[in-house]
Structures are given as C-alpha cells and as structure tokens.
C-alpha cells in the first residue's frame, strides 16, 4: 500500500523500494510483483519490468491485467509480435478489456497491419467511445490507409473529447496538409504548438 501511495505521488524509485520490501516479506505476492513491473516501466526499465510481470504470472497465470503489463513491456522492448500474443492472451481472458484492444491496435499499426489495427481500434472504441487517445490512434491508422477524410473525423472526435490534446491537433494538421487545406493546417499547427509549448 505504501508503494501504491508513493506511485500516486510519482515517487517511483521510493515506490520500488516499498515493493521490494513487501516482496522480501512475501515473495509470493503476485500483486507486488505486478506493481513493481508497472513502476519499472514508468522508470523506462522494460527488461526488469518484463521479469517482474513474468514473476507475477508464475503466481497468477490467469490475471488479464498482468498479461497486459507483460504485453506493454514486450512492446517497449520492440518485441511487437510477442506483445500481440500477450494482448491476445488478455482478450481470451477478458474480451471486454478496452485498453488492451487499444494496445493491440497500436502494436498492429507498428507492424503495418493497418486493417487489423483499424478493427482493434473500433473494438476499443465500441467498449469506450469517450477515449480521446483511442480516437487519435484510429485517425493515425486511417491516415496510414490514406483515408484522410475519415482520419480527420477521428481527430475531430478526439478533440471534441479533449480540446487540449496537442498530439491530435498535430495529427490533424498533418492530415489537412495532405488534403491541401493549408490554412486549416496552419491553424491546427498553431493550436498544437500553443498546447505543447
């Protein structure tokens, strides 16, 4: 609990020390291994994070949340196919896990499997239609498929949900440029810069 409280304060190194203390007392605590993995990812230490998630899964092999953590660590390590397999394991356990459909879409997009990525984005958004990040990702996938008008509509949905979403403004600007809509692109770029700066 102390580790979780420190994590909420973004004091990740101290949180790690608390999880290590908990694991010294009870090395069979799957939740502590999972939490340690999450903090190690926050600290950009994906190799150690993966090891922590694997320890958690050895203790609790049917835990969808831990499988998602493992998939994210594999993605961080550029092991995209293995990440996809982990996400598929999650979805076999819990097909309603919207964040994992999103993660799967990102991994598929990175593998340039854009039609499959789009289907995963749509599943994520069917489960959570108010996720601005997922709408932005759908726009990126549609852009990769050269479906620019649909991409714009996706960015507009993201921005309707979060008008301060700089990345969505930036992606909208890129798409508007591809459509030759220079003035609108410049306005979107201005909005992105104002939010980023």
JSON list of C-alpha atoms in Angstrom, two decimals:
[
{"chain": "A", "resi": 1, "resn": "UNK", "atom": "CA", "xyz": [0.00, 0.00, 0.00]},
{"chain": "A", "resi": 2, "resn": "UNK", "atom": "CA", "xyz": [2.88, 2.34, 0.75]},
{"chain": "A", "resi": 3, "resn": "UNK", "atom": "CA", "xyz": [4.29, 1.59, -2.71]},
{"chain": "A", "resi": 4, "resn": "UNK", "atom": "CA", "xyz": [0.94, 2.42, -4.30]},
{"chain": "A", "resi": 5, "resn": "UNK", "atom": "CA", "xyz": [0.72, 5.69, -2.35]},
{"chain": "A", "resi": 6, "resn": "UNK", "atom": "CA", "xyz": [4.24, 6.66, -3.43]},
{"chain": "A", "resi": 7, "resn": "UNK", "atom": "CA", "xyz": [3.35, 5.75, -7.02]},
{"chain": "A", "resi": 8, "resn": "UNK", "atom": "CA", "xyz": [0.36, 8.09, -6.88]},
{"chain": "A", "resi": 9, "resn": "UNK", "atom": "CA", "xyz": [2.84, 10.82, -5.95]},
{"chain": "A", "resi": 10, "resn": "UNK", "atom": "CA", "xyz": [5.07, 9.77, -8.89]},
{"chain": "A", "resi": 11, "resn": "UNK", "atom": "CA", "xyz": [7.87, 8.91, -6.46]},
{"chain": "A", "resi": 12, "resn": "UNK", "atom": "CA", "xyz": [8.67, 5.77, -8.43]},
{"chain": "A", "resi": 13, "resn": "UNK", "atom": "CA", "xyz": [12.09, 4.93, -7.00]},
{"chain": "A", "resi": 14, "resn": "UNK", "atom": "CA", "xyz": [10.69, 5.06, -3.47]},
{"chain": "A", "resi": 15, "resn": "UNK", "atom": "CA", "xyz": [7.68, 3.03, -4.58]},
{"chain": "A", "resi": 16, "resn": "UNK", "atom": "CA", "xyz": [10.03, 0.38, -5.98]},
{"chain": "A", "resi": 17, "resn": "UNK", "atom": "CA", "xyz": [11.83, 0.19, -2.65]},
{"chain": "A", "resi": 18, "resn": "UNK", "atom": "CA", "xyz": [8.48, -0.32, -0.89]},
{"chain": "A", "resi": 19, "resn": "UNK", "atom": "CA", "xyz": [7.50, -3.13, -3.29]},
{"chain": "A", "resi": 20, "resn": "UNK", "atom": "CA", "xyz": [10.91, -4.75, -2.77]},
{"chain": "A", "resi": 21, "resn": "UNK", "atom": "CA", "xyz": [10.36, -4.58, 0.98]},
{"chain": "A", "resi": 22, "resn": "UNK", "atom": "CA", "xyz": [6.94, -6.22, 0.56]},
{"chain": "A", "resi": 23, "resn": "UNK", "atom": "CA", "xyz": [8.44, -8.93, -1.66]},
{"chain": "A", "resi": 24, "resn": "UNK", "atom": "CA", "xyz": [11.20, -9.59, 0.88]},
{"chain": "A", "resi": 25, "resn": "UNK", "atom": "CA", "xyz": [8.43, -10.32, 3.40]},
{"chain": "A", "resi": 26, "resn": "UNK", "atom": "CA", "xyz": [6.28, -12.29, 0.93]},
{"chain": "A", "resi": 27, "resn": "UNK", "atom": "CA", "xyz": [7.92, -13.28, -2.36]},
{"chain": "A", "resi": 28, "resn": "UNK", "atom": "CA", "xyz": [4.66, -15.00, -3.41]},
{"chain": "A", "resi": 29, "resn": "UNK", "atom": "CA", "xyz": [2.75, -11.69, -3.59]},
{"chain": "A", "resi": 30, "resn": "UNK", "atom": "CA", "xyz": [1.70, -11.53, -7.27]},
{"chain": "A", "resi": 31, "resn": "UNK", "atom": "CA", "xyz": [0.21, -8.03, -6.87]},
{"chain": "A", "resi": 32, "resn": "UNK", "atom": "CA", "xyz": [3.51, -6.66, -5.55]},
{"chain": "A", "resi": 33, "resn": "UNK", "atom": "CA", "xyz": [5.38, -8.19, -8.49]},
{"chain": "A", "resi": 34, "resn": "UNK", "atom": "CA", "xyz": [2.85, -6.63, -10.87]},
{"chain": "A", "resi": 35, "resn": "UNK", "atom": "CA", "xyz": [3.09, -3.21, -9.22]},
{"chain": "A", "resi": 36, "resn": "UNK", "atom": "CA", "xyz": [6.86, -3.41, -9.32]},
{"chain": "A", "resi": 37, "resn": "UNK", "atom": "CA", "xyz": [6.66, -4.14, -13.07]},
{"chain": "A", "resi": 38, "resn": "UNK", "atom": "CA", "xyz": [4.44, -1.11, -13.65]},
{"chain": "A", "resi": 39, "resn": "UNK", "atom": "CA", "xyz": [6.85, 1.18, -11.79]},
{"chain": "A", "resi": 40, "resn": "UNK", "atom": "CA", "xyz": [9.84, -0.24, -13.66]},
{"chain": "A", "resi": 41, "resn": "UNK", "atom": "CA", "xyz": [8.05, 0.61, -16.92]},
{"chain": "A", "resi": 42, "resn": "UNK", "atom": "CA", "xyz": [7.47, 4.14, -15.60]},
{"chain": "A", "resi": 43, "resn": "UNK", "atom": "CA", "xyz": [11.22, 4.34, -14.99]},
{"chain": "A", "resi": 44, "resn": "UNK", "atom": "CA", "xyz": [11.95, 3.13, -18.57]},
{"chain": "A", "resi": 45, "resn": "UNK", "atom": "CA", "xyz": [13.42, -0.17, -17.36]},
{"chain": "A", "resi": 46, "resn": "UNK", "atom": "CA", "xyz": [11.49, -2.60, -19.58]},
{"chain": "A", "resi": 47, "resn": "UNK", "atom": "CA", "xyz": [13.79, -5.63, -19.20]},
{"chain": "A", "resi": 48, "resn": "UNK", "atom": "CA", "xyz": [13.34, -5.60, -15.43]},
{"chain": "A", "resi": 49, "resn": "UNK", "atom": "CA", "xyz": [9.63, -4.81, -15.84]},
{"chain": "A", "resi": 50, "resn": "UNK", "atom": "CA", "xyz": [9.17, -7.87, -18.04]},
{"chain": "A", "resi": 51, "resn": "UNK", "atom": "CA", "xyz": [10.90, -10.05, -15.44]},
{"chain": "A", "resi": 52, "resn": "UNK", "atom": "CA", "xyz": [8.59, -8.69, -12.72]},
{"chain": "A", "resi": 53, "resn": "UNK", "atom": "CA", "xyz": [5.46, -9.34, -14.81]},
{"chain": "A", "resi": 54, "resn": "UNK", "atom": "CA", "xyz": [6.69, -12.87, -15.52]},
{"chain": "A", "resi": 55, "resn": "UNK", "atom": "CA", "xyz": [7.15, -13.48, -11.78]},
{"chain": "A", "resi": 56, "resn": "UNK", "atom": "CA", "xyz": [3.60, -12.23, -11.22]},
{"chain": "A", "resi": 57, "resn": "UNK", "atom": "CA", "xyz": [2.24, -14.52, -13.96]},
{"chain": "A", "resi": 58, "resn": "UNK", "atom": "CA", "xyz": [4.06, -17.52, -12.50]},
{"chain": "A", "resi": 59, "resn": "UNK", "atom": "CA", "xyz": [2.00, -16.90, -9.35]},
{"chain": "A", "resi": 60, "resn": "UNK", "atom": "CA", "xyz": [-1.26, -15.80, -11.03]},
{"chain": "A", "resi": 61, "resn": "UNK", "atom": "CA", "xyz": [-1.29, -17.08, -14.63]},
{"chain": "A", "resi": 62, "resn": "UNK", "atom": "CA", "xyz": [-4.92, -16.13, -15.39]},
{"chain": "A", "resi": 63, "resn": "UNK", "atom": "CA", "xyz": [-4.58, -12.45, -14.47]},
{"chain": "A", "resi": 64, "resn": "UNK", "atom": "CA", "xyz": [-5.53, -10.38, -17.54]},
{"chain": "A", "resi": 65, "resn": "UNK", "atom": "CA", "xyz": [-4.11, -7.16, -16.07]},
{"chain": "A", "resi": 66, "resn": "UNK", "atom": "CA", "xyz": [-0.69, -8.74, -15.59]},
{"chain": "A", "resi": 67, "resn": "UNK", "atom": "CA", "xyz": [-0.73, -10.18, -19.12]},
{"chain": "A", "resi": 68, "resn": "UNK", "atom": "CA", "xyz": [-1.41, -6.65, -20.38]},
{"chain": "A", "resi": 69, "resn": "UNK", "atom": "CA", "xyz": [1.58, -5.39, -18.38]},
{"chain": "A", "resi": 70, "resn": "UNK", "atom": "CA", "xyz": [3.73, -8.11, -19.94]},
{"chain": "A", "resi": 71, "resn": "UNK", "atom": "CA", "xyz": [2.49, -7.12, -23.41]},
{"chain": "A", "resi": 72, "resn": "UNK", "atom": "CA", "xyz": [3.36, -3.48, -22.74]},
{"chain": "A", "resi": 73, "resn": "UNK", "atom": "CA", "xyz": [6.87, -4.39, -21.57]},
{"chain": "A", "resi": 74, "resn": "UNK", "atom": "CA", "xyz": [7.39, -6.53, -24.67]},
{"chain": "A", "resi": 75, "resn": "UNK", "atom": "CA", "xyz": [6.17, -3.64, -26.82]},
{"chain": "A", "resi": 76, "resn": "UNK", "atom": "CA", "xyz": [8.67, -1.33, -25.06]},
{"chain": "A", "resi": 77, "resn": "UNK", "atom": "CA", "xyz": [11.39, -3.84, -25.98]},
{"chain": "A", "resi": 78, "resn": "UNK", "atom": "CA", "xyz": [10.31, -3.73, -29.65]},
{"chain": "A", "resi": 79, "resn": "UNK", "atom": "CA", "xyz": [9.15, -7.35, -29.45]},
{"chain": "A", "resi": 80, "resn": "UNK", "atom": "CA", "xyz": [5.87, -6.49, -31.18]},
{"chain": "A", "resi": 81, "resn": "UNK", "atom": "CA", "xyz": [4.78, -9.99, -32.23]},
{"chain": "A", "resi": 82, "resn": "UNK", "atom": "CA", "xyz": [5.27, -11.28, -28.68]},
{"chain": "A", "resi": 83, "resn": "UNK", "atom": "CA", "xyz": [3.39, -8.23, -27.35]},
{"chain": "A", "resi": 84, "resn": "UNK", "atom": "CA", "xyz": [0.49, -9.11, -29.68]},
{"chain": "A", "resi": 85, "resn": "UNK", "atom": "CA", "xyz": [0.47, -12.66, -28.36]},
{"chain": "A", "resi": 86, "resn": "UNK", "atom": "CA", "xyz": [0.28, -11.32, -24.79]},
{"chain": "A", "resi": 87, "resn": "UNK", "atom": "CA", "xyz": [-2.58, -8.97, -25.71]},
{"chain": "A", "resi": 88, "resn": "UNK", "atom": "CA", "xyz": [-4.41, -11.87, -27.37]},
{"chain": "A", "resi": 89, "resn": "UNK", "atom": "CA", "xyz": [-3.97, -13.85, -24.14]},
{"chain": "A", "resi": 90, "resn": "UNK", "atom": "CA", "xyz": [-5.58, -10.95, -22.24]},
{"chain": "A", "resi": 91, "resn": "UNK", "atom": "CA", "xyz": [-8.50, -10.81, -24.66]},
{"chain": "A", "resi": 92, "resn": "UNK", "atom": "CA", "xyz": [-9.03, -14.57, -24.35]},
{"chain": "A", "resi": 93, "resn": "UNK", "atom": "CA", "xyz": [-9.41, -13.97, -20.60]},
{"chain": "A", "resi": 94, "resn": "UNK", "atom": "CA", "xyz": [-11.38, -10.71, -20.86]},
{"chain": "A", "resi": 95, "resn": "UNK", "atom": "CA", "xyz": [-12.68, -9.72, -24.32]},
{"chain": "A", "resi": 96, "resn": "UNK", "atom": "CA", "xyz": [-14.22, -6.52, -22.88]},
{"chain": "A", "resi": 97, "resn": "UNK", "atom": "CA", "xyz": [-10.84, -5.04, -21.85]},
{"chain": "A", "resi": 98, "resn": "UNK", "atom": "CA", "xyz": [-10.94, -1.81, -23.92]},
{"chain": "A", "resi": 99, "resn": "UNK", "atom": "CA", "xyz": [-7.38, -0.69, -23.13]},
{"chain": "A", "resi": 100, "resn": "UNK", "atom": "CA", "xyz": [-6.00, -3.96, -24.47]},
{"chain": "A", "resi": 101, "resn": "UNK", "atom": "CA", "xyz": [-7.88, -3.61, -27.74]},
{"chain": "A", "resi": 102, "resn": "UNK", "atom": "CA", "xyz": [-6.24, -0.17, -27.95]},
{"chain": "A", "resi": 103, "resn": "UNK", "atom": "CA", "xyz": [-2.80, -1.64, -27.17]},
{"chain": "A", "resi": 104, "resn": "UNK", "atom": "CA", "xyz": [-3.34, -4.35, -29.76]},
{"chain": "A", "resi": 105, "resn": "UNK", "atom": "CA", "xyz": [-4.24, -1.70, -32.33]},
{"chain": "A", "resi": 106, "resn": "UNK", "atom": "CA", "xyz": [-1.03, 0.21, -31.62]},
{"chain": "A", "resi": 107, "resn": "UNK", "atom": "CA", "xyz": [1.06, -2.96, -31.95]},
{"chain": "A", "resi": 108, "resn": "UNK", "atom": "CA", "xyz": [-0.65, -3.96, -35.21]},
{"chain": "A", "resi": 109, "resn": "UNK", "atom": "CA", "xyz": [-0.16, -0.44, -36.56]},
{"chain": "A", "resi": 110, "resn": "UNK", "atom": "CA", "xyz": [3.55, -0.62, -35.72]},
{"chain": "A", "resi": 111, "resn": "UNK", "atom": "CA", "xyz": [3.68, -3.87, -37.67]},
{"chain": "A", "resi": 112, "resn": "UNK", "atom": "CA", "xyz": [1.98, -2.07, -40.60]},
{"chain": "A", "resi": 113, "resn": "UNK", "atom": "CA", "xyz": [-1.05, -4.38, -40.34]},
{"chain": "A", "resi": 114, "resn": "UNK", "atom": "CA", "xyz": [-3.35, -1.41, -40.70]},
{"chain": "A", "resi": 115, "resn": "UNK", "atom": "CA", "xyz": [-6.67, -3.11, -41.50]},
{"chain": "A", "resi": 116, "resn": "UNK", "atom": "CA", "xyz": [-6.30, -5.32, -38.42]},
{"chain": "A", "resi": 117, "resn": "UNK", "atom": "CA", "xyz": [-5.22, -2.29, -36.41]},
{"chain": "A", "resi": 118, "resn": "UNK", "atom": "CA", "xyz": [-8.35, -0.43, -37.50]},
{"chain": "A", "resi": 119, "resn": "UNK", "atom": "CA", "xyz": [-10.55, -3.35, -36.41]},
{"chain": "A", "resi": 120, "resn": "UNK", "atom": "CA", "xyz": [-8.82, -3.34, -32.99]},
{"chain": "A", "resi": 121, "resn": "UNK", "atom": "CA", "xyz": [-9.33, 0.44, -32.68]},
{"chain": "A", "resi": 122, "resn": "UNK", "atom": "CA", "xyz": [-13.01, 0.01, -33.48]},
{"chain": "A", "resi": 123, "resn": "UNK", "atom": "CA", "xyz": [-13.34, -2.69, -30.80]},
{"chain": "A", "resi": 124, "resn": "UNK", "atom": "CA", "xyz": [-11.66, -0.40, -28.25]},
{"chain": "A", "resi": 125, "resn": "UNK", "atom": "CA", "xyz": [-13.97, 2.48, -29.15]},
{"chain": "A", "resi": 126, "resn": "UNK", "atom": "CA", "xyz": [-17.08, 0.28, -29.08]},
{"chain": "A", "resi": 127, "resn": "UNK", "atom": "CA", "xyz": [-16.18, -0.50, -25.45]},
{"chain": "A", "resi": 128, "resn": "UNK", "atom": "CA", "xyz": [-15.09, 3.04, -24.54]},
{"chain": "A", "resi": 129, "resn": "UNK", "atom": "CA", "xyz": [-16.35, 5.65, -27.04]},
{"chain": "A", "resi": 130, "resn": "UNK", "atom": "CA", "xyz": [-15.10, 8.54, -24.88]},
{"chain": "A", "resi": 131, "resn": "UNK", "atom": "CA", "xyz": [-11.40, 7.65, -25.13]},
{"chain": "A", "resi": 132, "resn": "UNK", "atom": "CA", "xyz": [-9.73, 10.58, -26.91]},
{"chain": "A", "resi": 133, "resn": "UNK", "atom": "CA", "xyz": [-6.43, 8.71, -27.20]},
{"chain": "A", "resi": 134, "resn": "UNK", "atom": "CA", "xyz": [-8.12, 5.80, -28.96]},
{"chain": "A", "resi": 135, "resn": "UNK", "atom": "CA", "xyz": [-9.85, 8.19, -31.40]},
{"chain": "A", "resi": 136, "resn": "UNK", "atom": "CA", "xyz": [-6.48, 9.79, -32.14]},
{"chain": "A", "resi": 137, "resn": "UNK", "atom": "CA", "xyz": [-4.93, 6.38, -32.75]},
{"chain": "A", "resi": 138, "resn": "UNK", "atom": "CA", "xyz": [-7.80, 5.47, -35.09]},
{"chain": "A", "resi": 139, "resn": "UNK", "atom": "CA", "xyz": [-7.03, 8.67, -37.02]},
{"chain": "A", "resi": 140, "resn": "UNK", "atom": "CA", "xyz": [-3.39, 7.64, -37.36]},
{"chain": "A", "resi": 141, "resn": "UNK", "atom": "CA", "xyz": [-4.38, 4.20, -38.67]},
{"chain": "A", "resi": 142, "resn": "UNK", "atom": "CA", "xyz": [-6.86, 5.72, -41.14]},
{"chain": "A", "resi": 143, "resn": "UNK", "atom": "CA", "xyz": [-4.13, 8.12, -42.30]},
{"chain": "A", "resi": 144, "resn": "UNK", "atom": "CA", "xyz": [-1.82, 5.17, -42.92]},
{"chain": "A", "resi": 145, "resn": "UNK", "atom": "CA", "xyz": [-4.62, 3.69, -45.04]},
{"chain": "A", "resi": 146, "resn": "UNK", "atom": "CA", "xyz": [-4.80, 7.04, -46.92]},
{"chain": "A", "resi": 147, "resn": "UNK", "atom": "CA", "xyz": [-8.41, 7.51, -45.75]},
{"chain": "A", "resi": 148, "resn": "UNK", "atom": "CA", "xyz": [-7.74, 11.13, -44.87]},
{"chain": "A", "resi": 149, "resn": "UNK", "atom": "CA", "xyz": [-11.28, 12.45, -44.54]},
{"chain": "A", "resi": 150, "resn": "UNK", "atom": "CA", "xyz": [-12.13, 9.65, -42.11]},
{"chain": "A", "resi": 151, "resn": "UNK", "atom": "CA", "xyz": [-8.87, 10.32, -40.26]},
{"chain": "A", "resi": 152, "resn": "UNK", "atom": "CA", "xyz": [-9.90, 13.97, -39.87]},
{"chain": "A", "resi": 153, "resn": "UNK", "atom": "CA", "xyz": [-13.26, 12.90, -38.46]},
{"chain": "A", "resi": 154, "resn": "UNK", "atom": "CA", "xyz": [-11.46, 10.70, -35.92]},
{"chain": "A", "resi": 155, "resn": "UNK", "atom": "CA", "xyz": [-9.17, 13.56, -34.85]},
{"chain": "A", "resi": 156, "resn": "UNK", "atom": "CA", "xyz": [-12.21, 15.82, -34.53]},
{"chain": "A", "resi": 157, "resn": "UNK", "atom": "CA", "xyz": [-13.83, 13.23, -32.23]},
{"chain": "A", "resi": 158, "resn": "UNK", "atom": "CA", "xyz": [-10.65, 13.13, -30.14]},
{"chain": "A", "resi": 159, "resn": "UNK", "atom": "CA", "xyz": [-10.59, 16.93, -29.91]},
{"chain": "A", "resi": 160, "resn": "UNK", "atom": "CA", "xyz": [-14.28, 17.12, -29.04]},
{"chain": "A", "resi": 161, "resn": "UNK", "atom": "CA", "xyz": [-13.45, 14.92, -26.06]},
{"chain": "A", "resi": 162, "resn": "UNK", "atom": "CA", "xyz": [-10.23, 16.78, -25.19]},
{"chain": "A", "resi": 163, "resn": "UNK", "atom": "CA", "xyz": [-9.69, 20.14, -26.86]},
{"chain": "A", "resi": 164, "resn": "UNK", "atom": "CA", "xyz": [-6.23, 20.41, -25.23]},
{"chain": "A", "resi": 165, "resn": "UNK", "atom": "CA", "xyz": [-4.90, 17.22, -26.86]},
{"chain": "A", "resi": 166, "resn": "UNK", "atom": "CA", "xyz": [-1.81, 18.58, -28.62]},
{"chain": "A", "resi": 167, "resn": "UNK", "atom": "CA", "xyz": [-0.95, 15.37, -30.47]},
{"chain": "A", "resi": 168, "resn": "UNK", "atom": "CA", "xyz": [-4.42, 15.19, -32.01]},
{"chain": "A", "resi": 169, "resn": "UNK", "atom": "CA", "xyz": [-4.08, 18.81, -33.20]},
{"chain": "A", "resi": 170, "resn": "UNK", "atom": "CA", "xyz": [-0.67, 17.95, -34.67]},
{"chain": "A", "resi": 171, "resn": "UNK", "atom": "CA", "xyz": [-2.01, 14.85, -36.43]},
{"chain": "A", "resi": 172, "resn": "UNK", "atom": "CA", "xyz": [-4.98, 16.84, -37.73]},
{"chain": "A", "resi": 173, "resn": "UNK", "atom": "CA", "xyz": [-2.57, 19.41, -39.16]},
{"chain": "A", "resi": 174, "resn": "UNK", "atom": "CA", "xyz": [-0.57, 16.72, -40.97]},
{"chain": "A", "resi": 175, "resn": "UNK", "atom": "CA", "xyz": [-3.76, 15.29, -42.46]},
{"chain": "A", "resi": 176, "resn": "UNK", "atom": "CA", "xyz": [-5.06, 18.68, -43.54]},
{"chain": "A", "resi": 177, "resn": "UNK", "atom": "CA", "xyz": [-1.74, 19.31, -45.33]},
{"chain": "A", "resi": 178, "resn": "UNK", "atom": "CA", "xyz": [-2.12, 16.01, -47.18]},
{"chain": "A", "resi": 179, "resn": "UNK", "atom": "CA", "xyz": [-5.55, 17.20, -48.30]},
{"chain": "A", "resi": 180, "resn": "UNK", "atom": "CA", "xyz": [-4.09, 20.53, -49.48]},
{"chain": "A", "resi": 181, "resn": "UNK", "atom": "CA", "xyz": [-6.04, 22.53, -46.87]},
{"chain": "A", "resi": 182, "resn": "UNK", "atom": "CA", "xyz": [-3.12, 24.77, -45.95]},
{"chain": "A", "resi": 183, "resn": "UNK", "atom": "CA", "xyz": [-4.87, 27.50, -43.94]},
{"chain": "A", "resi": 184, "resn": "UNK", "atom": "CA", "xyz": [-6.70, 24.98, -41.74]},
{"chain": "A", "resi": 185, "resn": "UNK", "atom": "CA", "xyz": [-3.45, 23.03, -41.31]},
{"chain": "A", "resi": 186, "resn": "UNK", "atom": "CA", "xyz": [-1.66, 26.17, -40.13]},
{"chain": "A", "resi": 187, "resn": "UNK", "atom": "CA", "xyz": [-4.39, 26.85, -37.58]},
{"chain": "A", "resi": 188, "resn": "UNK", "atom": "CA", "xyz": [-4.19, 23.28, -36.27]},
{"chain": "A", "resi": 189, "resn": "UNK", "atom": "CA", "xyz": [-0.38, 23.57, -36.07]},
{"chain": "A", "resi": 190, "resn": "UNK", "atom": "CA", "xyz": [-0.76, 26.83, -34.12]},
{"chain": "A", "resi": 191, "resn": "UNK", "atom": "CA", "xyz": [-3.11, 25.10, -31.66]},
{"chain": "A", "resi": 192, "resn": "UNK", "atom": "CA", "xyz": [-0.70, 22.15, -31.28]},
{"chain": "A", "resi": 193, "resn": "UNK", "atom": "CA", "xyz": [2.26, 24.49, -30.62]},
{"chain": "A", "resi": 194, "resn": "UNK", "atom": "CA", "xyz": [0.34, 26.56, -28.08]},
{"chain": "A", "resi": 195, "resn": "UNK", "atom": "CA", "xyz": [-0.54, 23.41, -26.13]},
{"chain": "A", "resi": 196, "resn": "UNK", "atom": "CA", "xyz": [2.92, 21.84, -26.40]},
{"chain": "A", "resi": 197, "resn": "UNK", "atom": "CA", "xyz": [4.91, 24.95, -25.54]}
]
